[in-house]
Amino acid sequence: MSGSNPVPQPPTEPSGAARAASKPKRPKWLVPVIAGGCAVVLAAGGIGGCLYWNHDRLTAASEECATSYDRAVKARKKLTEYLKSDALKTAIRVKDSEVKDAKTVGTLASTVKTASKTKTDIPGCPADGLKDIKAVTAWLDKTATAYAKTVGEVKGKAEAVNASKLDKTVADATRILNDSKGRVKDDKVRAALENAIKSKDGKAISDAMKTVNDSIKAKSDADANARAEKEKQAADNAAQAPDNGSSYTGDTTGGYTGYTGGGYTQSQGGGYTYMPQQPTGNGGGYTPTPQPQPQQPSQGGGNGGSSGGDDGYYEDCWVGDTSGKPGVQVPCS
């Protein structure tokens, strides 16, 4: 980790020179003055008392060193375990797009990388030499503190990522809650989402958001199907409606008024006169009146007449004799 808060590193292991310099020398019997507490012990109880006092201090220092050693080993183990933990792996997998503050993701990655490179061998406590034992004890205490602080640094960066992710989740959920009003199939899902937001439970919020989105889609699909069915019904109704147009049906309700043609009628003189007839009825089409067939005039001749004259009609006359032969029709002159 770079910046003003670097990942703490364990102190350097003490060298063997400190141990060699601190090895106690065997006391000389004729030394007139012995420094420190041993001198007091000598005055009171002789050389035996001094050796006992020295041994007691050495034992206490060794026990203290052993305690510091255990603390350092446990601190290193705790860091190793946390770097491999599922909680940290989950935080590392979070993407920039999933958090409100993308800087937290980069900071966590850098911190984990630095902490993973921390490899320090932890030495055991010396068997003798009071000064050497105390030096190793102090180093072990600093190492345990550094490992514990590193664990705290990594955890803190992971928690920052998780908090930023939750902030974005809450913001997204709040937006969906507001936008989904009147757009869900069942409004109960919106109430569930609102309660999940209040709980600050990331998983509960994500599950509730999915339920709301599913309900929005269900209502949208149902509305689309209803519109399609309504349009289909309208089209079917239009196809089944009668045609009210003005097409020709050939009945008496309109259209062409037919003409009934005139026929021939027999006159008193034995001829036939063409008699036109006026149009009749309101029906459509032309309906001719059946025309009578001409009949043979009676014998004896004479001029049969057909109407004619100035109104445009022509006249026919029949000419015959008394022999009984059929008469001949000729224009009247």
Coordinates of C-alpha atoms in Angstrom, one line a residue:
M1 CA 0.0 0.0 0.0
S2 CA 1.4 3.4 -0.9
G3 CA 0.7 6.8 0.6
S4 CA 0.7 8.1 4.2
N5 CA -0.5 4.8 5.8
P6 CA 1.8 2.0 4.5
V7 CA 1.2 -1.5 5.6
P8 CA 3.3 -2.0 8.7
Q9 CA 6.3 -4.4 8.3
P10 CA 7.6 -6.7 11.0
P11 CA 10.9 -5.6 12.5
T12 CA 14.2 -7.1 11.4
E13 CA 15.2 -10.2 13.3
P14 CA 18.0 -9.5 15.9
S15 CA 21.5 -10.6 14.9
G16 CA 23.5 -13.2 16.7
A17 CA 26.1 -10.6 17.8
A18 CA 23.7 -9.4 20.5
R19 CA 23.4 -12.9 21.8
A20 CA 27.2 -13.5 21.9
A21 CA 27.8 -10.2 23.7
S22 CA 25.2 -10.9 26.3
K23 CA 26.4 -14.4 27.3
P24 CA 27.1 -14.4 31.0
K25 CA 30.6 -15.1 32.2
R26 CA 31.3 -17.5 35.1
P27 CA 31.8 -15.4 38.3
K28 CA 35.2 -15.3 39.9
W29 CA 35.5 -16.2 43.5
L30 CA 38.0 -13.4 44.5
V31 CA 36.3 -10.4 42.8
P32 CA 35.9 -7.9 45.6
V33 CA 33.0 -6.0 44.1
I34 CA 30.0 -7.4 42.2
A35 CA 27.7 -4.9 40.5
G36 CA 23.9 -4.6 40.9
G37 CA 21.6 -6.9 42.8
C38 CA 24.0 -9.7 42.8
A39 CA 26.2 -7.7 45.2
V40 CA 23.4 -7.4 47.6
V41 CA 22.6 -11.1 47.4
L42 CA 26.3 -11.9 47.9
A43 CA 26.4 -9.8 51.1
A44 CA 23.4 -11.5 52.4
G45 CA 23.8 -15.1 51.3
G46 CA 26.9 -15.5 49.3
I47 CA 27.6 -16.9 45.8
G48 CA 24.7 -19.4 46.0
G49 CA 22.2 -16.6 46.5
C50 CA 23.5 -14.6 43.6
L51 CA 23.3 -17.6 41.2
Y52 CA 19.7 -18.3 42.4
W53 CA 18.7 -14.6 41.7
N54 CA 20.3 -14.7 38.3
H55 CA 18.5 -17.9 37.4
D56 CA 15.1 -16.5 38.5
R57 CA 15.5 -13.4 36.3
L58 CA 16.5 -15.6 33.4
T59 CA 13.5 -17.8 33.8
A60 CA 11.1 -14.9 34.0
A61 CA 12.6 -13.4 30.8
S62 CA 12.4 -16.7 29.0
E63 CA 8.7 -17.0 29.9
E64 CA 8.1 -13.5 28.7
C65 CA 9.9 -14.2 25.4
A66 CA 7.9 -17.4 24.9
T67 CA 4.6 -15.4 25.3
S68 CA 5.8 -12.8 22.8
Y69 CA 6.7 -15.6 20.4
D70 CA 3.3 -17.1 20.6
R71 CA 1.7 -13.8 20.0
A72 CA 3.7 -13.1 16.9
V73 CA 3.0 -16.5 15.4
K74 CA -0.7 -16.1 16.0
A75 CA -0.7 -12.6 14.5
R76 CA 1.1 -13.9 11.4
K77 CA -1.3 -16.8 11.1
K78 CA -4.3 -14.5 11.4
L79 CA -3.0 -12.3 8.5
T80 CA -2.4 -15.4 6.3
E81 CA -5.9 -16.8 7.0
Y82 CA -7.6 -13.5 6.3
L83 CA -5.8 -13.0 3.0
K84 CA -7.2 -16.4 2.0
S85 CA -10.7 -15.8 3.5
D86 CA -13.9 -15.9 1.5
A87 CA -14.9 -12.5 2.9
L88 CA -11.8 -10.8 1.4
K89 CA -12.1 -12.7 -1.9
T90 CA -15.7 -11.5 -2.2
A91 CA -14.6 -7.9 -1.6
I92 CA -11.8 -8.2 -4.1
R93 CA -14.1 -9.5 -6.8
V94 CA -16.3 -6.3 -6.6
K95 CA -16.0 -4.2 -9.8
D96 CA -15.8 -0.4 -10.1
S97 CA -19.3 -0.3 -11.6
E98 CA -20.8 -2.0 -8.5
V99 CA -19.7 0.6 -6.0
K100 CA -20.5 4.3 -5.4
D101 CA -16.8 5.2 -5.0
A102 CA -14.6 3.4 -7.4
K103 CA -11.4 4.4 -5.5
T104 CA -12.2 2.0 -2.7
V105 CA -11.7 -0.9 -5.1
G106 CA -8.2 0.2 -6.3
T107 CA -7.1 0.9 -2.7
L108 CA -8.1 -2.6 -1.5
A109 CA -6.3 -4.3 -4.4
S110 CA -3.1 -2.3 -3.6
T111 CA -3.3 -3.1 0.1
V112 CA -3.8 -6.8 -0.4
K113 CA -0.9 -7.0 -2.8
T114 CA 1.5 -5.4 -0.3
A115 CA 0.3 -7.5 2.6
S116 CA 0.7 -10.7 0.6
K117 CA 4.4 -10.0 0.1
T118 CA 5.0 -9.8 3.9
K119 CA 7.1 -12.9 4.7
T120 CA 8.9 -12.8 8.0
D121 CA 10.5 -15.7 9.7
I122 CA 9.8 -15.6 13.5
P123 CA 12.9 -16.8 15.5
G124 CA 12.6 -18.8 18.7
C125 CA 13.7 -17.4 22.1
P126 CA 17.3 -17.9 23.2
A127 CA 18.0 -20.5 25.8
D128 CA 20.3 -18.2 27.8
G129 CA 21.7 -14.7 28.0
L130 CA 19.3 -12.3 29.7
K131 CA 20.1 -9.4 27.4
D132 CA 19.7 -11.5 24.3
I133 CA 16.4 -12.9 25.5
K134 CA 15.0 -9.4 26.1
A135 CA 16.1 -8.2 22.7
V136 CA 14.3 -11.1 20.9
T137 CA 11.3 -10.5 23.1
A138 CA 11.1 -6.9 22.1
W139 CA 11.4 -7.9 18.4
L140 CA 8.6 -10.4 18.7
D141 CA 6.3 -7.9 20.3
K142 CA 6.9 -5.5 17.5
T143 CA 6.3 -8.2 14.9
A144 CA 3.0 -9.3 16.5
T145 CA 1.9 -5.6 16.5
A146 CA 2.8 -5.1 12.9
Y147 CA 0.9 -8.3 11.7
A148 CA -2.2 -7.3 13.7
K149 CA -2.1 -3.8 12.3
T150 CA -1.7 -5.2 8.7
V151 CA -4.8 -7.4 9.3
G152 CA -6.7 -4.3 10.4
E153 CA -5.6 -2.3 7.4
V154 CA -6.7 -5.0 4.9
K155 CA -10.0 -5.5 6.7
G156 CA -10.7 -1.8 6.7
K157 CA -10.2 -1.5 3.0
A158 CA -12.4 -4.5 2.3
E159 CA -15.1 -3.0 4.5
A160 CA -14.8 0.3 2.6
V161 CA -15.5 -1.6 -0.6
N162 CA -18.5 -3.4 0.8
A163 CA -19.9 -0.1 2.3
S164 CA -19.5 1.6 -1.1
K165 CA -21.3 -1.3 -2.8
L166 CA -24.2 -1.1 -0.3
D167 CA -24.4 2.7 -0.9
K168 CA -24.9 2.1 -4.6
T169 CA -27.3 -0.8 -4.1
V170 CA -29.5 1.4 -1.8
A171 CA -29.4 4.3 -4.4
D172 CA -30.4 2.0 -7.2
A173 CA -33.1 0.4 -5.2
T174 CA -34.5 3.8 -4.2
R175 CA -34.6 4.8 -7.8
I176 CA -36.5 1.6 -8.8
L177 CA -38.9 2.0 -5.9
N178 CA -39.8 5.5 -7.1
D179 CA -40.0 4.6 -10.8
S180 CA -42.1 1.5 -10.3
K181 CA -45.1 3.3 -8.9
G182 CA -48.2 2.2 -10.9
R183 CA -46.1 -0.1 -13.1
V184 CA -46.1 -3.3 -11.1
K185 CA -48.6 -6.2 -11.3
D186 CA -48.7 -6.5 -7.5
D187 CA -47.9 -3.4 -5.4
K188 CA -46.9 -5.6 -2.4
V189 CA -43.5 -6.1 -4.0
R190 CA -42.8 -2.4 -3.7
A191 CA -43.6 -2.5 0.0
A192 CA -41.2 -5.4 0.4
L193 CA -38.4 -3.4 -1.4
E194 CA -39.0 -0.4 0.8
N195 CA -38.6 -2.5 3.9
A196 CA -35.4 -4.1 2.5
I197 CA -33.9 -0.6 1.9
K198 CA -34.6 0.3 5.5
S199 CA -32.9 -2.9 6.7
K200 CA -29.6 -2.0 4.9
D201 CA -29.3 -5.7 4.1
G202 CA -27.5 -5.9 0.7
K203 CA -28.8 -9.3 -0.2
A204 CA -32.4 -8.6 0.9
I205 CA -32.3 -5.4 -1.2
S206 CA -31.0 -7.2 -4.3
D207 CA -33.6 -9.9 -4.0
A208 CA -36.4 -7.3 -3.6
M209 CA -35.2 -5.3 -6.6
K210 CA -35.3 -8.4 -8.7
T211 CA -38.9 -9.2 -7.6
V212 CA -40.0 -5.6 -8.5
N213 CA -38.4 -5.8 -11.9
D214 CA -40.1 -9.1 -12.6
S215 CA -43.4 -7.6 -11.6
I216 CA -42.9 -4.6 -13.9
K217 CA -42.2 -7.0 -16.8
A218 CA -45.3 -9.1 -16.0
K219 CA -47.5 -6.1 -16.0
S220 CA -46.0 -4.8 -19.2
D221 CA -46.5 -8.1 -21.0
A222 CA -50.1 -8.4 -19.7
D223 CA -50.8 -4.8 -21.0
A224 CA -49.3 -5.6 -24.4
N225 CA -51.4 -8.8 -24.7
A226 CA -54.6 -6.9 -23.8
R227 CA -53.9 -4.3 -26.4
A228 CA -53.2 -6.9 -29.1
E229 CA -56.5 -8.7 -28.2
K230 CA -58.5 -5.5 -28.3
E231 CA -57.0 -4.6 -31.7
K232 CA -57.8 -8.1 -33.0
Q233 CA -61.4 -7.9 -31.8
A234 CA -61.9 -4.5 -33.5
A235 CA -60.5 -5.9 -36.7
D236 CA -62.9 -8.9 -36.5
N237 CA -65.9 -6.7 -35.9
A238 CA -65.0 -4.5 -38.9
A239 CA -64.8 -7.6 -41.1
Q240 CA -68.2 -8.8 -40.1
A241 CA -70.0 -5.5 -40.5
P242 CA -72.6 -5.2 -43.5
D243 CA -71.6 -3.1 -46.6
N244 CA -73.8 0.1 -46.7
G245 CA -72.5 1.2 -50.1
S246 CA -74.7 2.2 -53.2
S247 CA -73.9 -0.8 -55.4
Y248 CA -76.6 -1.9 -58.0
T249 CA -78.9 -4.6 -56.8
G250 CA -81.4 -4.7 -59.6
D251 CA -84.4 -4.2 -57.3
T252 CA -86.9 -1.4 -57.1
T253 CA -84.9 0.7 -54.6
G254 CA -82.9 2.6 -57.2
G255 CA -80.9 2.3 -60.3
Y256 CA -82.0 2.1 -64.0
T257 CA -85.7 2.3 -64.7
G258 CA -86.5 -0.2 -67.4
Y259 CA -88.5 0.4 -70.6
T260 CA -91.4 -1.8 -71.6
G261 CA -91.6 -1.8 -75.3
G262 CA -94.8 -1.5 -77.3
G263 CA -96.5 -4.3 -79.3
Y264 CA -98.8 -4.7 -82.1
T265 CA -102.6 -4.6 -81.8
Q266 CA -105.0 -5.6 -84.5
S267 CA -107.1 -2.9 -86.0
Q268 CA -110.6 -3.2 -87.2
G269 CA -109.6 -3.2 -90.7
G270 CA -107.6 -6.5 -90.3
G271 CA -104.2 -4.8 -90.0
Y272 CA -102.0 -4.4 -87.0
T273 CA -101.1 -1.1 -85.4
Y274 CA -97.9 -0.6 -83.4
M275 CA -98.7 0.7 -80.0
P276 CA -95.8 2.0 -77.9
Q277 CA -96.2 1.7 -74.2
Q278 CA -95.0 4.0 -71.5
P279 CA -92.2 3.0 -69.1
T280 CA -93.6 1.2 -66.1
G281 CA -92.5 0.4 -62.6
N282 CA -89.3 1.4 -60.8
G283 CA -87.5 -1.8 -61.4
G284 CA -84.1 -2.1 -62.9
G285 CA -83.5 -3.5 -66.3
Y286 CA -85.4 -3.6 -69.6
T287 CA -88.5 -5.9 -69.6
P288 CA -90.1 -6.1 -73.1
T289 CA -93.8 -6.9 -73.4
P290 CA -94.5 -10.1 -75.2
Q291 CA -95.7 -9.3 -78.7
P292 CA -98.6 -11.0 -80.4
Q293 CA -98.1 -12.9 -83.6
P294 CA -99.8 -11.5 -86.8
Q295 CA -103.0 -13.3 -87.8
Q296 CA -104.1 -14.1 -91.3
P297 CA -106.6 -11.6 -92.6
S298 CA -109.9 -12.9 -93.8
Q299 CA -110.5 -13.4 -97.4
G300 CA -112.1 -10.8 -99.5
G301 CA -109.2 -8.4 -99.6
G302 CA -109.5 -4.9 -98.6
N303 CA -107.1 -2.6 -97.0
G304 CA -106.1 -3.6 -93.5
G305 CA -104.6 -0.8 -91.7
S306 CA -102.0 -0.2 -89.3
S307 CA -101.8 3.1 -87.5
G308 CA -99.3 5.4 -89.0
G309 CA -99.3 8.7 -90.6
D310 CA -97.8 11.9 -89.3
D311 CA -96.7 10.6 -85.9
G312 CA -93.8 8.6 -87.4
Y313 CA -95.5 5.2 -87.6
Y314 CA -95.7 3.4 -91.0
E315 CA -98.9 1.8 -92.4
D316 CA -99.2 -1.8 -93.8
C317 CA -102.1 -3.0 -95.9
W318 CA -103.1 -6.5 -96.9
V319 CA -104.2 -7.3 -100.4
G320 CA -106.1 -10.5 -101.3
D321 CA -108.6 -11.9 -103.8
T322 CA -111.5 -14.2 -103.6
S323 CA -109.6 -17.3 -104.7
G324 CA -108.8 -18.2 -101.1
K325 CA -105.1 -17.5 -101.4
P326 CA -103.4 -15.8 -98.5
G327 CA -103.2 -12.1 -98.7
V328 CA -100.1 -10.0 -99.2
Q329 CA -99.0 -7.2 -97.0
V330 CA -98.0 -4.1 -98.8
P331 CA -97.4 -0.5 -97.9
C332 CA -100.5 1.6 -98.0
S333 CA -100.4 4.3 -100.7

